[in-house]
Structures are given as structure tokens and as C-alpha cells.
Coordinates of C-alpha atoms in Angstrom, one line a residue:
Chain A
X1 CA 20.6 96.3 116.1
X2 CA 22.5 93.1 115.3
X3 CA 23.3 91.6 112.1
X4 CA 21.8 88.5 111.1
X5 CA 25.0 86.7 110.7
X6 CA 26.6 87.7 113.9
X7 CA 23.1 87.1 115.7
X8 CA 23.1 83.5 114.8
X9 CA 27.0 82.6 115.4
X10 CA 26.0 83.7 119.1
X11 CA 22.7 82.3 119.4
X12 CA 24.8 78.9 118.7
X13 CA 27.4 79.9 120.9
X14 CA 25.3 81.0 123.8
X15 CA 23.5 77.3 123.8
X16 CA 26.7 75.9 123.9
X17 CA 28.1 77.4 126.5
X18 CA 25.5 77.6 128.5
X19 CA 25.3 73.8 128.5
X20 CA 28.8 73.8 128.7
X21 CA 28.6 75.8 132.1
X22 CA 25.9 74.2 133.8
X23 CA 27.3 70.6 133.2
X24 CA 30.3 71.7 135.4
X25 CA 28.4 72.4 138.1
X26 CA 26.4 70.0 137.9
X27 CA 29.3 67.1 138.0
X28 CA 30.4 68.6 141.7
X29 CA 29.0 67.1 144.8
X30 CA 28.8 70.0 146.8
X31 CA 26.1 71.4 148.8
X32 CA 22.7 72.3 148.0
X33 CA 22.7 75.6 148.6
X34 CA 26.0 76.5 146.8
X35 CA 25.4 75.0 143.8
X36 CA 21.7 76.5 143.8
X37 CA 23.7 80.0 144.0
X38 CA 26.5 79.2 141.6
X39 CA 23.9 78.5 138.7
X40 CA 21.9 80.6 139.6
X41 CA 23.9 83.6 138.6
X42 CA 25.9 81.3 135.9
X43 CA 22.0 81.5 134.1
X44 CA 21.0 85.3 134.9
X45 CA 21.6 85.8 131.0
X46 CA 24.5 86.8 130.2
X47 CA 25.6 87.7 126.9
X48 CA 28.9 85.3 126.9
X49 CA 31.0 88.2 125.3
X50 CA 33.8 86.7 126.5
X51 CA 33.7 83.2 125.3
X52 CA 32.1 84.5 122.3
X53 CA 35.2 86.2 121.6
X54 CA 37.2 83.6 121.6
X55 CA 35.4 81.6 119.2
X56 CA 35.3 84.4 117.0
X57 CA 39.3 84.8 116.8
X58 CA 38.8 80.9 115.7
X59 CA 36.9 81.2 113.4
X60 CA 38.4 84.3 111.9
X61 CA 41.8 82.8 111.2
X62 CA 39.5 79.2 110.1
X63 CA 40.4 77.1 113.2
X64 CA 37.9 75.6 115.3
X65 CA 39.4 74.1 119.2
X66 CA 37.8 71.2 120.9
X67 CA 38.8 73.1 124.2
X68 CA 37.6 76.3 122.8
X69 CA 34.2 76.1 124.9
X70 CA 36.0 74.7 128.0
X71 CA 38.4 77.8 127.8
X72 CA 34.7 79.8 127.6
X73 CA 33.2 78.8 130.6
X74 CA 36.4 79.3 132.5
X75 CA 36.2 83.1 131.6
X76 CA 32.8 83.2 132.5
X77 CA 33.0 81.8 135.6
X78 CA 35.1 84.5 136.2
X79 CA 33.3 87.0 134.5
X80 CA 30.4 86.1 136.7
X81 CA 31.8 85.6 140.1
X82 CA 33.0 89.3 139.7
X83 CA 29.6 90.5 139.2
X84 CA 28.4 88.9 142.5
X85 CA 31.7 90.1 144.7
X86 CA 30.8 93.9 142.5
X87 CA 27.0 93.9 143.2
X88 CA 27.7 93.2 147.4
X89 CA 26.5 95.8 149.6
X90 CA 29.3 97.1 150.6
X91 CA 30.3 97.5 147.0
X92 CA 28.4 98.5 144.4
X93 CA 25.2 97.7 146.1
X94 CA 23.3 96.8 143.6
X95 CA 19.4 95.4 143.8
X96 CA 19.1 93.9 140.4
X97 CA 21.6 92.3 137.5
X98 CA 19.6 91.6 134.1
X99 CA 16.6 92.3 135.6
X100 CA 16.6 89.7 138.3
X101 CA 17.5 90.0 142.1
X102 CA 21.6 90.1 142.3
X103 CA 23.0 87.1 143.9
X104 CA 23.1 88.4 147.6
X105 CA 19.6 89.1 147.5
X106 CA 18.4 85.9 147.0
X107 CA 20.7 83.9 148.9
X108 CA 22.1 86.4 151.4
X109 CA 25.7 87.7 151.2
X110 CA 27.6 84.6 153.2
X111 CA 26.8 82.6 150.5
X112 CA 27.2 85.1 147.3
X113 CA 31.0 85.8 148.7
X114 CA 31.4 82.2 148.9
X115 CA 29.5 81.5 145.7
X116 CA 31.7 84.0 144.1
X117 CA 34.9 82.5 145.7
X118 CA 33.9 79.1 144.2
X119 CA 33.2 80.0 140.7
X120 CA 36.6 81.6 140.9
X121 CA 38.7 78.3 142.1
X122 CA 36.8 76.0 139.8
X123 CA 37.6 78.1 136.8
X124 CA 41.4 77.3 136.9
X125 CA 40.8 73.5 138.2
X126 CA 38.5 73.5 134.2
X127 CA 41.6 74.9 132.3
X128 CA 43.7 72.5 134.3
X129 CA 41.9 69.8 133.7
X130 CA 41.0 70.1 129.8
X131 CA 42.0 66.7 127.2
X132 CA 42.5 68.2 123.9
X133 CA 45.6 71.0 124.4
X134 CA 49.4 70.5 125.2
X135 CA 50.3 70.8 128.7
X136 CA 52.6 73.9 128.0
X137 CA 49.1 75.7 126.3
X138 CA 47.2 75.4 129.4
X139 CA 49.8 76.4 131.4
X140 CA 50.0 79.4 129.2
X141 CA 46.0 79.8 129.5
X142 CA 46.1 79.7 133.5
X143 CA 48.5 81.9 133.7
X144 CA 47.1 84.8 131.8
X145 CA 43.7 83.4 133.5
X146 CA 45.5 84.9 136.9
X147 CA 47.5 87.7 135.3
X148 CA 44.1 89.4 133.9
X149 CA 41.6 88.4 136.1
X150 CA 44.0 89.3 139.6
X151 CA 45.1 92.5 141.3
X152 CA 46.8 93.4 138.2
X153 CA 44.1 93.1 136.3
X154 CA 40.1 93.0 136.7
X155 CA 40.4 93.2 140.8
X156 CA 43.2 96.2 140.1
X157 CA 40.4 97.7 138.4
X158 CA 37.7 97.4 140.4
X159 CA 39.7 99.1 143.5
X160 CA 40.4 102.1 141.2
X161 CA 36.9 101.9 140.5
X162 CA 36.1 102.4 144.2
X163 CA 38.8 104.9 145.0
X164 CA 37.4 107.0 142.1
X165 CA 34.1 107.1 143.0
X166 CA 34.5 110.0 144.9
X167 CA 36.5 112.1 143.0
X168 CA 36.6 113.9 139.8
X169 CA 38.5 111.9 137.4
X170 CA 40.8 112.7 134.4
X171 CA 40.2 110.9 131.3
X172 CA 43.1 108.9 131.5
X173 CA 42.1 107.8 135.3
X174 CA 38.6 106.6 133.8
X175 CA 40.7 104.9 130.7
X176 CA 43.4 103.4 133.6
X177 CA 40.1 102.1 135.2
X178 CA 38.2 100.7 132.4
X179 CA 41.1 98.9 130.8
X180 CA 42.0 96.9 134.1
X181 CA 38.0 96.3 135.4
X182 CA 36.6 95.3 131.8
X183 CA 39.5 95.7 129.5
X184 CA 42.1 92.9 130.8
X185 CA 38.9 90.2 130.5
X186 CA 38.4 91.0 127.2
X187 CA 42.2 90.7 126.4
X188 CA 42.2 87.2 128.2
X189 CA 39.3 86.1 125.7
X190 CA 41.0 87.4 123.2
X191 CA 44.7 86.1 123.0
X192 CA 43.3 82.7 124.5
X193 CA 41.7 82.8 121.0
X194 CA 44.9 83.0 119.4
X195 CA 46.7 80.7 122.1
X196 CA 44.3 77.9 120.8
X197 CA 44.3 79.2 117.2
X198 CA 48.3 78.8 117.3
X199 CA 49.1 82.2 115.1
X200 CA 51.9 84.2 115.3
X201 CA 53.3 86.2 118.4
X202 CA 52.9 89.2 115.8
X203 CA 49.3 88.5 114.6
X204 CA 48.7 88.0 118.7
X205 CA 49.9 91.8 119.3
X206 CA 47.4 93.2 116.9
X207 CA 44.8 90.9 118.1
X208 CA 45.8 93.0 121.3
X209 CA 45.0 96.2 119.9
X210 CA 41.7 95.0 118.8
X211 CA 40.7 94.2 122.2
X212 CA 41.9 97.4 124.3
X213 CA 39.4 99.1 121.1
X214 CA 36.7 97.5 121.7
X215 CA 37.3 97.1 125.7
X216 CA 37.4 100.9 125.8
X217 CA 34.5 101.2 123.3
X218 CA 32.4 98.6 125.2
X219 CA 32.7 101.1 128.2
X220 CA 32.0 103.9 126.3
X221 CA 28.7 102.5 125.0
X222 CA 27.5 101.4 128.5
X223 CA 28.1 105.0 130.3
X224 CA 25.9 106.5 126.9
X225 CA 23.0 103.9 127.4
X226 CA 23.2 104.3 131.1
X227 CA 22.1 108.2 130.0
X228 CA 19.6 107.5 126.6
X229 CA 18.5 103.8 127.7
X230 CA 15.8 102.5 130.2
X231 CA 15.7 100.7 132.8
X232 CA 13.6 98.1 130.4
X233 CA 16.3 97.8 128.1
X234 CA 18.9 97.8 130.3
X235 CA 17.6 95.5 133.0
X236 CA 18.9 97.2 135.5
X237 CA 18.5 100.7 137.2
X238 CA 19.2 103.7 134.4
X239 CA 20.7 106.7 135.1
X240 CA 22.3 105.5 138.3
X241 CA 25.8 107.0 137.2
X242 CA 24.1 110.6 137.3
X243 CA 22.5 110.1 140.3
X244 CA 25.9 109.1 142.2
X245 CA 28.0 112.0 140.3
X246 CA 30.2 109.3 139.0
X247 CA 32.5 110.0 136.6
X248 CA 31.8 108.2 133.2
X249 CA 33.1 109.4 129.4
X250 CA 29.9 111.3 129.1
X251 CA 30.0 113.7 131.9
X252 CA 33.8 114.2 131.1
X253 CA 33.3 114.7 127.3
X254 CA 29.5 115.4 126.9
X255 CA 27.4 112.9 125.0
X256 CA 28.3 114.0 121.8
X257 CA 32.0 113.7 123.1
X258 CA 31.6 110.5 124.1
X259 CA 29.7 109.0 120.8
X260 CA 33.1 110.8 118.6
X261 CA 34.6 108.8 121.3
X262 CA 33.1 105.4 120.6
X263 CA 33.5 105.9 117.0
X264 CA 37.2 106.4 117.0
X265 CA 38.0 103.3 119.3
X266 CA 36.0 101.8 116.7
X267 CA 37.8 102.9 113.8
X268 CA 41.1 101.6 115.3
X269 CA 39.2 98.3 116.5
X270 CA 38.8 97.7 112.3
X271 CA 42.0 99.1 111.8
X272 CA 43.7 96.9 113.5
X273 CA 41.6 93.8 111.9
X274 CA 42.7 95.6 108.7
X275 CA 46.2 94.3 109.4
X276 CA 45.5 90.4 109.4
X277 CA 44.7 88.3 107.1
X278 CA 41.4 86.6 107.8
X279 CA 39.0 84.0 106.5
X280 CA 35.9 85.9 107.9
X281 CA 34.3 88.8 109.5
X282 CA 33.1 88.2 112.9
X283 CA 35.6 90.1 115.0
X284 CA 34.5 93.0 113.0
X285 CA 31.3 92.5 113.0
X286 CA 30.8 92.2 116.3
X287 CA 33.2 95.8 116.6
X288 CA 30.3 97.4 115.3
X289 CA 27.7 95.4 117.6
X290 CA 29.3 97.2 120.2
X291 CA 28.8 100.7 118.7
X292 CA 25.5 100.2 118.1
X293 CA 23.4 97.7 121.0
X294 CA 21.3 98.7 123.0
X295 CA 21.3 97.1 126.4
Chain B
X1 CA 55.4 72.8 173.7
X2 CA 57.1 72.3 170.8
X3 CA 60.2 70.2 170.4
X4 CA 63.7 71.7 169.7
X5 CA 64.2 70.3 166.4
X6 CA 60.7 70.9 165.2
X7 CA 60.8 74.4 166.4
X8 CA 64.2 75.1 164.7
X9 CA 62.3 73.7 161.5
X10 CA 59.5 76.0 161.4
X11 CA 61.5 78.3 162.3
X12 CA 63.8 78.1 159.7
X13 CA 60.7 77.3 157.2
X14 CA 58.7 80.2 158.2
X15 CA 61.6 82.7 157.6
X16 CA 61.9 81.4 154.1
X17 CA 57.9 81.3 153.7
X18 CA 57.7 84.9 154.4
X19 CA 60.5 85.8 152.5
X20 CA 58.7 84.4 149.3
X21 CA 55.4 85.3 149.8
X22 CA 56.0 89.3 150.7
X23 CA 58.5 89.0 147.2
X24 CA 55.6 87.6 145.1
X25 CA 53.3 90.8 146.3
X26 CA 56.2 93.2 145.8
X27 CA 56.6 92.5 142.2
X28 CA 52.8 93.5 141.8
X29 CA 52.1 96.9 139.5
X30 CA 48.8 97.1 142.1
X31 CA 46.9 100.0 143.6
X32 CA 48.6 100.5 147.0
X33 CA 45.6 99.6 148.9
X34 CA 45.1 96.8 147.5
X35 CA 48.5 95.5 148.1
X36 CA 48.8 96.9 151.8
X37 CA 45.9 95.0 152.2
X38 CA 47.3 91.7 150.7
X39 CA 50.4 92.3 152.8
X40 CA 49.0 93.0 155.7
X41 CA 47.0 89.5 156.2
X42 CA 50.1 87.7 155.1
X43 CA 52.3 89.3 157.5
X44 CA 49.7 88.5 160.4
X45 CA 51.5 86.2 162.0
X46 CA 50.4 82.7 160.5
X47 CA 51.7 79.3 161.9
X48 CA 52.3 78.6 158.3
X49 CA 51.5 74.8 158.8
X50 CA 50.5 74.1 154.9
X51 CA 53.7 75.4 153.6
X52 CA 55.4 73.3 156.3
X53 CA 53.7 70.1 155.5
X54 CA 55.1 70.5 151.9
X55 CA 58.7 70.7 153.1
X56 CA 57.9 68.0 156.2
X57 CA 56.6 64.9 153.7
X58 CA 59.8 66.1 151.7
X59 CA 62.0 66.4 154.1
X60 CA 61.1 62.9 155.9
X61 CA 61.5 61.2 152.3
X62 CA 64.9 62.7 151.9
X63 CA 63.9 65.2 149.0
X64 CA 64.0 68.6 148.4
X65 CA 62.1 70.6 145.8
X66 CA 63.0 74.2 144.3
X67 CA 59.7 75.0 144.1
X68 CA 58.3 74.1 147.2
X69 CA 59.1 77.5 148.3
X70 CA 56.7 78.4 145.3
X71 CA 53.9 75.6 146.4
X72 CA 53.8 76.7 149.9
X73 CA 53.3 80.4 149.3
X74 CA 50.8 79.5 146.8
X75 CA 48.6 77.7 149.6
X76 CA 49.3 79.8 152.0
X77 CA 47.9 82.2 150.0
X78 CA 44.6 80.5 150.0
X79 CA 44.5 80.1 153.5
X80 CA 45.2 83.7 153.7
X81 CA 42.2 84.7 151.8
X82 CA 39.7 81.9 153.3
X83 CA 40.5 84.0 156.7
X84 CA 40.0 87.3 155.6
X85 CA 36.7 86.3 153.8
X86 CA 35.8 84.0 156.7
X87 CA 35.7 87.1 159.2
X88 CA 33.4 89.3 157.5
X89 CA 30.7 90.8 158.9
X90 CA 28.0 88.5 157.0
X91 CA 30.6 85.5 158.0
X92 CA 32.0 84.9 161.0
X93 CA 31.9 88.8 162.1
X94 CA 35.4 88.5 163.6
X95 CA 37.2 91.4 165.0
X96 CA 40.5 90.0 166.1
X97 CA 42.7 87.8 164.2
X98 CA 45.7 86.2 165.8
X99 CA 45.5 89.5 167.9
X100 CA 45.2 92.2 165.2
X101 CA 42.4 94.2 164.0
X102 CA 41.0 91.8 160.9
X103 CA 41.4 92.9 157.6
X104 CA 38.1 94.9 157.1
X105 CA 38.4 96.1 160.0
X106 CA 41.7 98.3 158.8
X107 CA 40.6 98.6 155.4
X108 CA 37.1 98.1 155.1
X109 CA 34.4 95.2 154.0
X110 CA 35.2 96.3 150.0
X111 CA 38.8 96.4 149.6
X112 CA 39.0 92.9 151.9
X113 CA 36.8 91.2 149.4
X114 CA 38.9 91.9 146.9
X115 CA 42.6 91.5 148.7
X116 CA 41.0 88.1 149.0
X117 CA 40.2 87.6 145.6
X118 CA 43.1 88.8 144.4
X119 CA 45.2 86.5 146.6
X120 CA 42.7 83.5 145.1
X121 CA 43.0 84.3 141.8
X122 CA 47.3 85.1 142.4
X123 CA 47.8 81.7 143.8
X124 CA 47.1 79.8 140.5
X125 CA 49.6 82.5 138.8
X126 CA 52.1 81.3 141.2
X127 CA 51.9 77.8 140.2
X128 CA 51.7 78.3 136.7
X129 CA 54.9 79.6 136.1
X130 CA 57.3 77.9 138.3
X131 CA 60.4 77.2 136.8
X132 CA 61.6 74.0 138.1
X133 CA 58.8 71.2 137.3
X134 CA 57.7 69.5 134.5
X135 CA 54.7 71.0 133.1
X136 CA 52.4 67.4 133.8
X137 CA 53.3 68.0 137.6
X138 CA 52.0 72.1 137.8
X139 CA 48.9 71.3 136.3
X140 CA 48.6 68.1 138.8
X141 CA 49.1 71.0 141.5
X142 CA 46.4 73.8 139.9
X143 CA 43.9 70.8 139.6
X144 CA 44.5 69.8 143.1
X145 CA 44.4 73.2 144.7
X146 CA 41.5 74.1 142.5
X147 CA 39.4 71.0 144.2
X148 CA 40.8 71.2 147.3
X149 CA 40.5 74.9 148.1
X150 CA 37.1 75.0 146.2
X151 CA 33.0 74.1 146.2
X152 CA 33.9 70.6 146.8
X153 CA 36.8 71.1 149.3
X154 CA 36.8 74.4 151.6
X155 CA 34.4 77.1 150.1
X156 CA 32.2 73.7 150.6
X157 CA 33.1 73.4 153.8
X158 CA 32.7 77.5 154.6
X159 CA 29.0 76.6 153.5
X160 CA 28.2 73.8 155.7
X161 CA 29.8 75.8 158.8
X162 CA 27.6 78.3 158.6
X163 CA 24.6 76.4 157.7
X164 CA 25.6 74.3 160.7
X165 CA 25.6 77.2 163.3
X166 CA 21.9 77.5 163.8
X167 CA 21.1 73.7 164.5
X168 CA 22.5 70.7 166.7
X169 CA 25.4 68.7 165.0
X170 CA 25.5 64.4 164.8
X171 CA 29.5 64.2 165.1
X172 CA 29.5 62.7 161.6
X173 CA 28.2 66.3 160.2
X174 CA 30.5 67.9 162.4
X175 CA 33.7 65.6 160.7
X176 CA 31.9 66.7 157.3
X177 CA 32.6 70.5 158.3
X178 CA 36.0 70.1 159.2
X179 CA 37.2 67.4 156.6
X180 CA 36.2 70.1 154.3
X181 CA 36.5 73.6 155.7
X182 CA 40.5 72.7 157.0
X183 CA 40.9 69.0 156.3
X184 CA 41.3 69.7 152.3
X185 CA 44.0 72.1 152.0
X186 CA 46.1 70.2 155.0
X187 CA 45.4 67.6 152.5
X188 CA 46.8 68.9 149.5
X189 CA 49.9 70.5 151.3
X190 CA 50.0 67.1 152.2
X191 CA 49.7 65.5 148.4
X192 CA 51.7 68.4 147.2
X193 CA 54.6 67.0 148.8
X194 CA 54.4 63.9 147.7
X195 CA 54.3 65.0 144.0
X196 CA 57.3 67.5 144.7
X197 CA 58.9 64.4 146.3
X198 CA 57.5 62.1 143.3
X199 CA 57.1 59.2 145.6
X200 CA 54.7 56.1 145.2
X201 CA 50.9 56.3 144.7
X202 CA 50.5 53.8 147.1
X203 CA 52.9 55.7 149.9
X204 CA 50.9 58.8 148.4
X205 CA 47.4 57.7 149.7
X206 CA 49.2 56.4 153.0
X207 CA 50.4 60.4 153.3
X208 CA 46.4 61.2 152.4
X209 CA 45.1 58.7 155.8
X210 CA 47.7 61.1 157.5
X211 CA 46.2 64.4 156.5
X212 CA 42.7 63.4 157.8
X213 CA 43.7 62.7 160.9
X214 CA 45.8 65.1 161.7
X215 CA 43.7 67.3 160.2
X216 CA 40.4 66.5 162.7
X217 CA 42.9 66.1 165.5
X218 CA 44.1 70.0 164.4
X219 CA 40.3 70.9 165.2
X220 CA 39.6 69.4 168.1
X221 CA 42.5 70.6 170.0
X222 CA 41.2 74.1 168.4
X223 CA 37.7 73.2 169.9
X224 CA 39.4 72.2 172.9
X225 CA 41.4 75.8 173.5
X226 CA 38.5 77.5 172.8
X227 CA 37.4 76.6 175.9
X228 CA 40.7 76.0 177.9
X229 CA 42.9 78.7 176.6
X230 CA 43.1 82.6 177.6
X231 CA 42.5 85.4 174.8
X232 CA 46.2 86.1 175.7
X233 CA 47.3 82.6 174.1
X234 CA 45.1 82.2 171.2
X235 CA 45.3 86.4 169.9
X236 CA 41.2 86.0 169.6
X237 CA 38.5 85.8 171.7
X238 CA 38.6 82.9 174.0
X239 CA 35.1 81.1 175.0
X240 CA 33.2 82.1 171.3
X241 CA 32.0 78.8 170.8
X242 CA 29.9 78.1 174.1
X243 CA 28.7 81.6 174.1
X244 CA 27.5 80.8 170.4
X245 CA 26.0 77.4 171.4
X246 CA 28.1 76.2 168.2
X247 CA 28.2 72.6 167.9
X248 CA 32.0 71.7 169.0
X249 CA 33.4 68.2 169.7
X250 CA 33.7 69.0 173.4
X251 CA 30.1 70.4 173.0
X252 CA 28.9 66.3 172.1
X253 CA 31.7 64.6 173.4
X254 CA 31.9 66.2 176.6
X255 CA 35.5 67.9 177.1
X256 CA 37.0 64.2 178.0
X257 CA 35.5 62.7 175.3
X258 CA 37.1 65.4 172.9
X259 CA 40.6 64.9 174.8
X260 CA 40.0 60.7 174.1
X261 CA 39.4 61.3 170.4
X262 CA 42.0 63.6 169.5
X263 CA 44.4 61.3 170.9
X264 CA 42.9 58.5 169.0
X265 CA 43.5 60.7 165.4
X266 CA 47.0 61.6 166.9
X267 CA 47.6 57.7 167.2
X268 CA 45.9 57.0 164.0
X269 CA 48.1 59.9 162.1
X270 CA 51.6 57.6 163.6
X271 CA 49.7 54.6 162.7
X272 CA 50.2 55.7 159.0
X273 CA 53.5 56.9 159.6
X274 CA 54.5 53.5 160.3
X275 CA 53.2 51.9 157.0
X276 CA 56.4 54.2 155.4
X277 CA 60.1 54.0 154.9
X278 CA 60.9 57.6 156.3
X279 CA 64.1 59.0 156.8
X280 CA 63.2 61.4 159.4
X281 CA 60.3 61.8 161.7
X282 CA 59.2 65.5 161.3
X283 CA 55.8 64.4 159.9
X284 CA 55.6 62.2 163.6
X285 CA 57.1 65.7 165.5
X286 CA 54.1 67.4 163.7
X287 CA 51.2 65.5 164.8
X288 CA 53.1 65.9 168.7
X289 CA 52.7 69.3 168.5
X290 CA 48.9 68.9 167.3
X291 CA 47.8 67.4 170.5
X292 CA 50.7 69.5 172.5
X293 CA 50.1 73.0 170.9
X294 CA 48.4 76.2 173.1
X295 CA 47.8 78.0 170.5

């Protein structure tokens, strides 16, 4: 379902981060137990999207950042800790993450909260802390680090996400959510790319486009597989969204609705691309990854 | 309890404290519940002692800071969200807080997780866009507040805590909890103040022998009312730790013992006091009120 090309930049990326990630962890003198907890949901597998995405807006406009990977593994720290605070009991409640026993399951909830709280702190302490960028960059960084991530962002979202459950949504509720719970992350990754690039404010904007597109499409894709895919694939419980009645783009728009759906944020994902100039493909490539994975 | 010209500080501080920190929610395009929630543990009545260091170290060096305002609200914000997370259910399990309902109580275990996050992840916002500090100086601040308030400060501390509850203490282990689960933030309030006041490195790490001391001497005294005060003075449930069997420092020291050594971290505290040039003593009135306070 991938492209060769696109499969190998992230192989390369995924080993570096995931180095990257673990030998943060492992420079703290903290206890056992926590630091047990912190990698062990920092190795569950992730895709590293996120970082991934910001190497890809370097390398699109032919820059490379020695901070770019430090920059990665402070979005994934984040990226994580929300999937262990999102898979407690008394929210999602969710068994299994990538096919493995979510955090709290293995190391009870005290520590997964806490585990979750760390990975959060230490995240802007690594962008503080980075050698190779201007003091006013990081700022910069940190600061749309707590914009995106924070109750106006990703923790917005996953309150909206909680209040909807219950209810029938409109399709602009289910947009409102998806743009603040997945979307702003994806933004963050994507303009901290073009912070450490150093383009234009105006090349930044349409960068911005690009990732609402492909936020929204991302989404899209995951409510469609949570229908066609299996639990195999998926690595996590299938058809769980039907089972709760929750609303998702399928059950507002039909399947076929939702694939027209996918398609079109696509289109205007490559559209916007179409605007810049740039030295390679990967930020489009990786807009029709999302169309077309599987899991 | 508390002398006149200390009391008229705090007072004065506190006013100021919750001016800025209910303005920094308010500007917030948030989901309401999610900012009643955020509100509500701010307004609950704190002592706001970390805020009060800050403007006490610059106060007794003669200084004042535009942003200290800033700095204070940003750590009180972590202490804000290190309570709410601390009293639920898979935590402490605490009911009361300062005499109100605790924050899942009113709005459930979900939607506290997340006003805690949210305060986290805010706090680091707060800081990065001051307006009135060189940009070397915030990042000194994120980097400290990022290790101080994390996996190797409190969350660290949290951990030990509760791995602590089921087993007998040494008093060293017990120090270990408390340097870390209080003793870090008081610390960088503490630090904070001297880089707001840009004094010495050497007066600096004078300021830092402070902070432990009157940071232990904070707990003991709390150890102390837990068993001498009334549910009345101390808006939580008076006698938790002996019916717990938790390891407290009148629990190995016997409750004389505990008296004897806070007064000997109270002495220590003014011990470093001496070592600096000060031109007021509301550092000194602080640790007083330590070893004086009811509640």
C-alpha cells in the first residue's frame, strides 16, 4: 500500500527516532517503575506520523535541521502521553493499543496518569533544551508545542470528543472535533517543519492547508477501516465505533460518502502542495499513503 | 499565626495571583467544561506559596520583575494540576480538597484528567511568550519547570509516594518522597526568583539550600497537623495518615522527634539566609510561618 520511496524515508526515520526517544529516557534518573512505563508505551510501535512530517517539510523545500529529530520526539512524547490519558478507564477504556495491552493494564492506572503527565513535562524541557536553533525558534516551537497540544488544541478535542459521544453529531461537530483531537498535532508537526526550514510566513499558510487536508483525511480513513478492516490489521478492536453508536463520517455520510469524502480532502491536500515550489515529493506522497493504508 | 507584614504580603500577592491566573483561562476559545473545570481548581482557595516565593527572593533582593506575575501563575498552575491528578480515585482517592468537593468529584474522573493536562501543557504557553525577558532567561525557566515539575522532580516524586504507602519508610526514603513530590517546585519558585532578580550563582545555590529546608520543614509541619489539627482547620480530613498506617515523620520520629527536626530545617533555612546581603527579611518571615502555620 505504500510506495517504495516513501516506505524507505520512514523506515530511516522511524530508527532514528526511535533511538532518538529512548535515549531521553534513558539519560533521567528517575524511578524504575516510571521509566519502565514511559518506554514502554514510547516502543508500542507507533508510526511517528508526526515527526515524520516534519522531516518531510525539510526535505521538501531541501533543508535538513540538526534539531529536526529532537523537535520529533517532543511531538511524540506528546502524541503518546495522550494515547495513555485517552485509553484510561474512565475514558475511552480501551484494552489494547497496537495490539499490546494499553499502558494502564500493564502498570495500573496511578502510574499510566503519571507516566502520561511525565512524557508531557519532559517534551517541552527537550525543545528547551536543544543546541543547534536560535533561542527566539524554540521559543516559537514551545509555544505552538502548548497552543496545539493544550485545551485549545488536542485536550479541546478530546473533551468534545467525550461530550459527543452521546449524541448525534452534525458534520461540522465531527470536523470541530477531529481538527482539534488529531488535526492541531498534525499542524504542530507541520509548521515546526517550516519553523526549522526557515520559509516564508506565506509558504507556512499553505503548508497549513496541507495539514487540516490530510488531518481531516487521516480521520476519515480511520472511521472507514474501523468498518472494512480487522482487528488483525488494525491491532486493536474493529468495529468498536458501531458497536458504541458513535458518530464517525461513515455513519453520517455512508461509506461511499465518506470514501468521496477522503478523496476530496485529498485533492485539496495536493492542491495545496501544487502552490509551492518544491525540491521533492514526499509530502505528497505520503497525502496519498493516507488514502490508501490499511491499518 | 502569621505576622502582620507577612500577611499583608500574601495578601496583597494573592490578589494579584488570582487576578492573573483566572485572566490567562479567560482568554481560552475552550469547551466550557473544560474551562469551569480549570477554573474551578484554581479558584479553590490555594495558599499560593510558589508564586509568593518568586516575589519573596525578589522582593528581599530589592527587585521587581514584570513577569513574575507570569512565572507564578505558571507554577501555580502546575501545582494546580499535580492536586487534581493526585486525588483521583486510582491516586490518593481524595474527596475533600481545602474543603471543597475535588475536582472529579464535580466533574468527573475524564474531564479532571484532562483540566489537568490542559493546565500542564498551558503553563509552558505561559512562559513562552512573556513579554518582558530576554529570550535566554524563558527558556532557562521552561527547562527548569520542565525538570522540576517532571519524572525526575515531582511526577518522580508522585511515584515513589505511592509505591511508598504499602511498606515501612527509613527517614532517608521518606526525605526522597518529599524532596521530590513538593521539595522541587518550592525549589524552582525558589530559582525562578533568582533568575527574575538575576543575582549571583553563588547567592543562587545559597537560595537552593533554602528551598530544601523549608521545603521538608513544609512537610513535617503537614505531617505534624495531620495528626494535631481539626478537619475544620485543614478543609480535609484530619487523622488520614495514621488510619492509613502511612509512613510520616511523626510516625518514625515519634511526634517530638518530628517537632525537634522541623525546627532544626527551620534553623537551617535562616542559617542560609544569613550567608546573603538581603534587603528585607520576607524570605526569614516565610520559614516563621512554616513552623507557625495551622493550616
Amino acid at each position: 500500500m505504500m510506495d517504495q520511496k516513501l516506505h524507505n524515508f520512514i523506515e530511516n526515520q522511524q530508527k532514528l527516532i526511535d533511538e532518538e526517544l529512548i535515549a531521553g529516557i534513558k539519560e533521567l534518573k528517575i524511578p524504575t517503575n516510571l521509566s519502565e512505563s514511559m518506554k514502554y508505551s514510547l516502543e508500542a510501535g507507533g508510526k511517528r506520523i508526526r515527526p515524520m512530517l516534519i522531516q518531510s517539510v525539510l526535505n521538501d523545500f531541501g533543508k535538513s535541521h540538526a534539531d529536526a529529530l529532537k523537535v520529533g520526539a517532543a511531538v511524540e512524547m506528546i502524541h503518546t502521553y495522550s494515547l495513555i490519558h485517552d485509553d484510561l478507564p474512565s475514558m475511552d477504556d480501551d484494552d489494547f493499543r497496537r495490539g499490546k495491552p494499553t499502558n494502564h493494564k500493564v502498570y495500573g492506572e496511578a502510574v499510566a496518569i503519571l507516566a502520561g503527565d511525565a512524557l508531557l513535562t519532559y517534551s517541552f524541557g527537550v525543545l528547551a533544551r536543544m543546541d543547534n536553533i536560535e533561542a527566539e525558534l524554540k521559543l516559537e516551537l514551545i509555544s505552538l508545542l502548548s497552543e496545539t497540544a493544550g485545551a485549545e488544541g488536542m485536550v479541546g478535542g478530546q473533551i468534545m470528543d467525550l461530550e459527543g459521544e452521546s449524541k448525534q453529531l452534525s458534520l461540522q461537530e465531527l470536523e470541530q472535533i477531529h481538527l482539534h483531537k488529531t488535526g492541531e498535532l498534525l499542524r504542530f508537526s507541520i509548521e515546526a517543519g517550516a519553523i526549522l526550514a526557515e520559509i516564508s510566513q506565506e509558504e507556512r499558510l499553505i503548508l497549513r492547508e496541507y495539514a487540516v487536508h490530510i488531518g481531516l483525511a487521516f480521520q476519515i480513513q480511520d472511521d472507514i477501516l474501523d468498518i472494512t478492516g480487522t482487528m488483525e490489521q488494525l491491532g486493536k478492536t474493529a468495529g468498536k465505533d458501531v458497536i458504541s453508536e458513535k458518530s464517525t463520517y461513515p455513519s453520517l455520510l455512508t461509506l461511499t460518502g465518506a470514501q468521496e469524502k477522503l478523496q476530496q480532502h485529498h485533492d485539496k491536500a495536493l492542491e495545496a502542495l501544487g502552490r509551492l515550489s518544491l525540491q521533492d515529493d514526499m509530502l505528497r506522497r505520503f497525502a496519498d499513503y493516507i488514502v490508501n493504508r490499511a491499518n
